[in-house]
mmCIF file of C-alpha atoms in Angstrom:
data_model
loop_
_atom_site.group_PDB
_atom_site.id
_atom_site.type_symbol
_atom_site.label_atom_id
_atom_site.label_comp_id
_atom_site.label_asym_id
_atom_site.label_seq_id
_atom_site.Cartn_x
_atom_site.Cartn_y
_atom_site.Cartn_z
ATOM 1 C CA UNK A 1 -15.459 49.741 -12.052
ATOM 2 C CA UNK A 2 -17.593 52.756 -12.607
ATOM 3 C CA UNK A 3 -18.418 55.059 -9.716
ATOM 4 C CA UNK A 4 -22.103 54.068 -9.884
ATOM 5 C CA UNK A 5 -21.240 50.353 -9.822
ATOM 6 C CA UNK A 6 -18.928 50.823 -6.807
ATOM 7 C CA UNK A 7 -21.661 52.646 -4.899
ATOM 8 C CA UNK A 8 -24.165 49.868 -5.647
ATOM 9 C CA UNK A 9 -21.672 47.162 -4.626
ATOM 10 C CA UNK A 10 -21.137 48.771 -1.210
ATOM 11 C CA UNK A 11 -24.854 49.050 -0.293
ATOM 12 C CA UNK A 12 -26.360 46.252 1.744
ATOM 13 C CA UNK A 13 -29.350 44.468 0.290
ATOM 14 C CA UNK A 14 -31.295 42.205 2.620
ATOM 15 C CA UNK A 15 -31.387 38.614 1.481
ATOM 16 C CA UNK A 16 -28.945 38.903 -1.397
ATOM 17 C CA UNK A 17 -26.172 37.045 0.379
ATOM 18 C CA UNK A 18 -28.332 34.231 1.737
ATOM 19 C CA UNK A 19 -29.691 33.674 5.215
ATOM 20 C CA UNK A 20 -27.350 34.015 8.190
ATOM 21 C CA UNK A 21 -29.787 32.650 10.810
ATOM 22 C CA UNK A 22 -32.447 30.038 10.128
ATOM 23 C CA UNK A 23 -34.868 29.562 13.002
ATOM 24 C CA UNK A 24 -36.771 26.312 13.485
ATOM 25 C CA UNK A 25 -39.487 25.789 16.057
ATOM 26 C CA UNK A 26 -39.509 22.397 17.779
ATOM 27 C CA UNK A 27 -41.920 20.923 20.291
ATOM 28 C CA UNK A 28 -41.138 17.218 20.083
ATOM 29 C CA UNK A 29 -43.885 16.417 17.553
ATOM 30 C CA UNK A 30 -43.008 14.387 14.464
ATOM 31 C CA UNK A 31 -43.681 17.337 12.155
ATOM 32 C CA UNK A 32 -41.453 19.665 14.214
ATOM 33 C CA UNK A 33 -38.616 17.136 14.152
ATOM 34 C CA UNK A 34 -39.000 16.829 10.357
ATOM 35 C CA UNK A 35 -38.895 20.637 10.217
ATOM 36 C CA UNK A 36 -35.666 20.575 12.263
ATOM 37 C CA UNK A 37 -34.108 18.065 9.859
ATOM 38 C CA UNK A 38 -35.146 20.168 6.854
ATOM 39 C CA UNK A 39 -33.890 23.382 8.459
ATOM 40 C CA UNK A 40 -30.619 21.665 9.368
ATOM 41 C CA UNK A 41 -30.047 20.737 5.741
ATOM 42 C CA UNK A 42 -30.902 24.252 4.633
ATOM 43 C CA UNK A 43 -28.548 25.763 7.230
ATOM 44 C CA UNK A 44 -25.755 23.415 6.151
ATOM 45 C CA UNK A 45 -26.135 24.289 2.466
ATOM 46 C CA UNK A 46 -26.385 28.024 3.197
ATOM 47 C CA UNK A 47 -23.594 28.021 5.810
ATOM 48 C CA UNK A 48 -26.094 29.615 8.192
ATOM 49 C CA UNK A 49 -26.586 29.283 11.923
ATOM 50 C CA UNK A 50 -29.463 26.973 12.838
ATOM 51 C CA UNK A 51 -31.367 28.419 15.795
ATOM 52 C CA UNK A 52 -33.474 25.627 17.283
ATOM 53 C CA UNK A 53 -36.242 27.130 19.417
ATOM 54 C CA UNK A 54 -38.534 25.467 21.935
ATOM 55 C CA UNK A 55 -41.321 27.631 23.306
ATOM 56 C CA UNK A 56 -42.219 26.594 26.834
ATOM 57 C CA UNK A 57 -45.957 26.962 27.290
ATOM 58 C CA UNK A 58 -47.131 29.089 30.164
ATOM 59 C CA UNK A 59 -50.040 27.229 31.689
ATOM 60 C CA UNK A 60 -51.356 29.495 34.418
ATOM 61 C CA UNK A 61 -54.340 27.241 35.158
ATOM 62 C CA UNK A 62 -52.101 24.187 35.604
ATOM 63 C CA UNK A 63 -49.790 26.113 37.906
ATOM 64 C CA UNK A 64 -52.740 27.344 39.970
ATOM 65 C CA UNK A 65 -53.862 23.758 40.471
ATOM 66 C CA UNK A 66 -50.411 22.830 41.729
ATOM 67 C CA UNK A 67 -49.284 20.960 38.604
ATOM 68 C CA UNK A 68 -45.497 20.898 38.166
ATOM 69 C CA UNK A 69 -45.741 22.721 34.830
ATOM 70 C CA UNK A 70 -42.257 24.278 34.788
ATOM 71 C CA UNK A 71 -40.585 20.974 35.690
ATOM 72 C CA UNK A 72 -42.437 19.202 32.893
ATOM 73 C CA UNK A 73 -41.615 21.799 30.239
ATOM 74 C CA UNK A 74 -37.988 21.898 31.427
ATOM 75 C CA UNK A 75 -37.850 18.114 30.971
ATOM 76 C CA UNK A 76 -39.245 18.468 27.449
ATOM 77 C CA UNK A 77 -36.598 21.097 26.620
ATOM 78 C CA UNK A 78 -33.833 18.875 28.036
ATOM 79 C CA UNK A 79 -35.133 15.904 26.029
ATOM 80 C CA UNK A 80 -35.224 17.977 22.825
ATOM 81 C CA UNK A 81 -31.640 19.132 23.378
ATOM 82 C CA UNK A 82 -30.571 15.496 23.905
ATOM 83 C CA UNK A 83 -32.330 14.407 20.691
ATOM 84 C CA UNK A 84 -30.710 17.224 18.703
ATOM 85 C CA UNK A 85 -27.264 16.480 20.141
ATOM 86 C CA UNK A 86 -27.675 12.785 19.242
ATOM 87 C CA UNK A 87 -28.680 13.673 15.691
ATOM 88 C CA UNK A 88 -25.733 16.076 15.377
ATOM 89 C CA UNK A 89 -23.328 13.390 16.646
ATOM 90 C CA UNK A 90 -24.608 10.852 14.083
ATOM 91 C CA UNK A 91 -23.715 13.153 11.188
ATOM 92 C CA UNK A 92 -20.504 14.601 12.652
ATOM 93 C CA UNK A 93 -17.770 14.494 10.022
ATOM 94 C CA UNK A 94 -20.347 14.019 7.251
ATOM 95 C CA UNK A 95 -22.437 17.150 7.657
ATOM 96 C CA UNK A 96 -21.371 20.082 9.759
ATOM 97 C CA UNK A 97 -24.071 22.432 10.969
ATOM 98 C CA UNK A 98 -23.612 25.276 13.424
ATOM 99 C CA UNK A 99 -26.566 25.247 15.782
ATOM 100 C CA UNK A 100 -27.814 26.733 19.013
ATOM 101 C CA UNK A 101 -30.751 25.739 21.207
ATOM 102 C CA UNK A 102 -32.954 28.440 22.728
ATOM 103 C CA UNK A 103 -35.928 28.266 25.044
ATOM 104 C CA UNK A 104 -38.530 31.020 25.137
ATOM 105 C CA UNK A 105 -41.707 31.155 27.221
ATOM 106 C CA UNK A 106 -45.219 31.957 26.068
ATOM 107 C CA UNK A 107 -47.674 30.751 23.506
ATOM 108 C CA UNK A 108 -46.013 29.161 20.447
ATOM 109 C CA UNK A 109 -46.746 32.017 18.025
ATOM 110 C CA UNK A 110 -45.629 34.841 20.338
ATOM 111 C CA UNK A 111 -42.597 32.833 21.448
ATOM 112 C CA UNK A 112 -41.448 32.203 17.876
ATOM 113 C CA UNK A 113 -41.988 35.858 16.935
ATOM 114 C CA UNK A 114 -39.933 36.983 19.936
ATOM 115 C CA UNK A 115 -37.230 34.432 19.105
ATOM 116 C CA UNK A 116 -37.085 35.481 15.442
ATOM 117 C CA UNK A 117 -36.760 39.139 16.429
ATOM 118 C CA UNK A 118 -34.156 38.614 19.162
ATOM 119 C CA UNK A 119 -32.070 36.197 17.090
ATOM 120 C CA UNK A 120 -32.465 38.304 13.908
ATOM 121 C CA UNK A 121 -33.704 35.328 11.938
ATOM 122 C CA UNK A 122 -33.661 35.542 8.172
ATOM 123 C CA UNK A 123 -36.060 32.605 7.756
ATOM 124 C CA UNK A 124 -38.420 30.566 9.933
ATOM 125 C CA UNK A 125 -39.146 26.847 9.524
ATOM 126 C CA UNK A 126 -41.986 25.110 11.356
ATOM 127 C CA UNK A 127 -43.779 21.799 11.157
ATOM 128 C CA UNK A 128 -47.367 21.630 9.951
ATOM 129 C CA UNK A 129 -49.887 21.521 12.763
ATOM 130 C CA UNK A 130 -51.023 18.040 13.763
ATOM 131 C CA UNK A 131 -54.064 19.352 15.660
ATOM 132 C CA UNK A 132 -57.457 19.204 14.008
ATOM 133 C CA UNK A 133 -58.689 22.413 15.696
ATOM 134 C CA UNK A 134 -56.107 24.473 13.875
ATOM 135 C CA UNK A 135 -58.049 24.067 10.649
ATOM 136 C CA UNK A 136 -60.689 26.319 12.213
ATOM 137 C CA UNK A 137 -58.744 28.852 14.315
ATOM 138 C CA UNK A 138 -55.472 28.830 12.379
ATOM 139 C CA UNK A 139 -52.121 27.281 13.085
ATOM 140 C CA UNK A 140 -48.901 28.877 14.257
ATOM 141 C CA UNK A 141 -47.528 28.433 10.728
ATOM 142 C CA UNK A 142 -50.442 30.304 9.148
ATOM 143 C CA UNK A 143 -50.116 33.126 11.675
ATOM 144 C CA UNK A 144 -46.366 33.409 10.961
ATOM 145 C CA UNK A 145 -47.016 33.558 7.220
ATOM 146 C CA UNK A 146 -49.710 36.205 7.688
ATOM 147 C CA UNK A 147 -47.328 38.288 9.823
ATOM 148 C CA UNK A 148 -45.240 38.683 6.646
ATOM 149 C CA UNK A 149 -42.014 39.450 8.491
ATOM 150 C CA UNK A 150 -39.852 36.477 7.442
ATOM 151 C CA UNK A 151 -39.900 33.829 4.753
ATOM 152 C CA UNK A 152 -41.713 30.893 6.404
ATOM 153 C CA UNK A 153 -41.353 27.283 5.346
ATOM 154 C CA UNK A 154 -43.955 24.801 6.602
ATOM 155 C CA UNK A 155 -42.784 21.187 6.619
ATOM 156 C CA UNK A 156 -45.482 18.477 6.535
#
């Protein structure tokens, strides 16, 4: 090897060795569960860690009215973990995927950004918005793409 080639081979280049952490946002919707399945396949093929993230909404108005907001969002997170564990068990021995479940609090966009930064995600996968209002004000997926910090895949 030439000296120049050795120097180039020792430098790190982001993204040249494939993603190490693929983050997927889940909220229990059909599109987010399809995104999780897609991201799981991608993580398996890339030998990457699948970071499954649920962002617990912070509903100050609901809490002020005495609604058991935290209990409800905790139940949703527990249910999502159970669904993911069941899916992982069904494919055990056929497909092996390393995965972790994380819960962050806040609005979905800010929560996913925080998660991607803290978990050093190389890619983000989200489901397409199923809410009609997002066509006007923009969806989480569109905001993530516009941020331009990670490759973002939007699963219909």
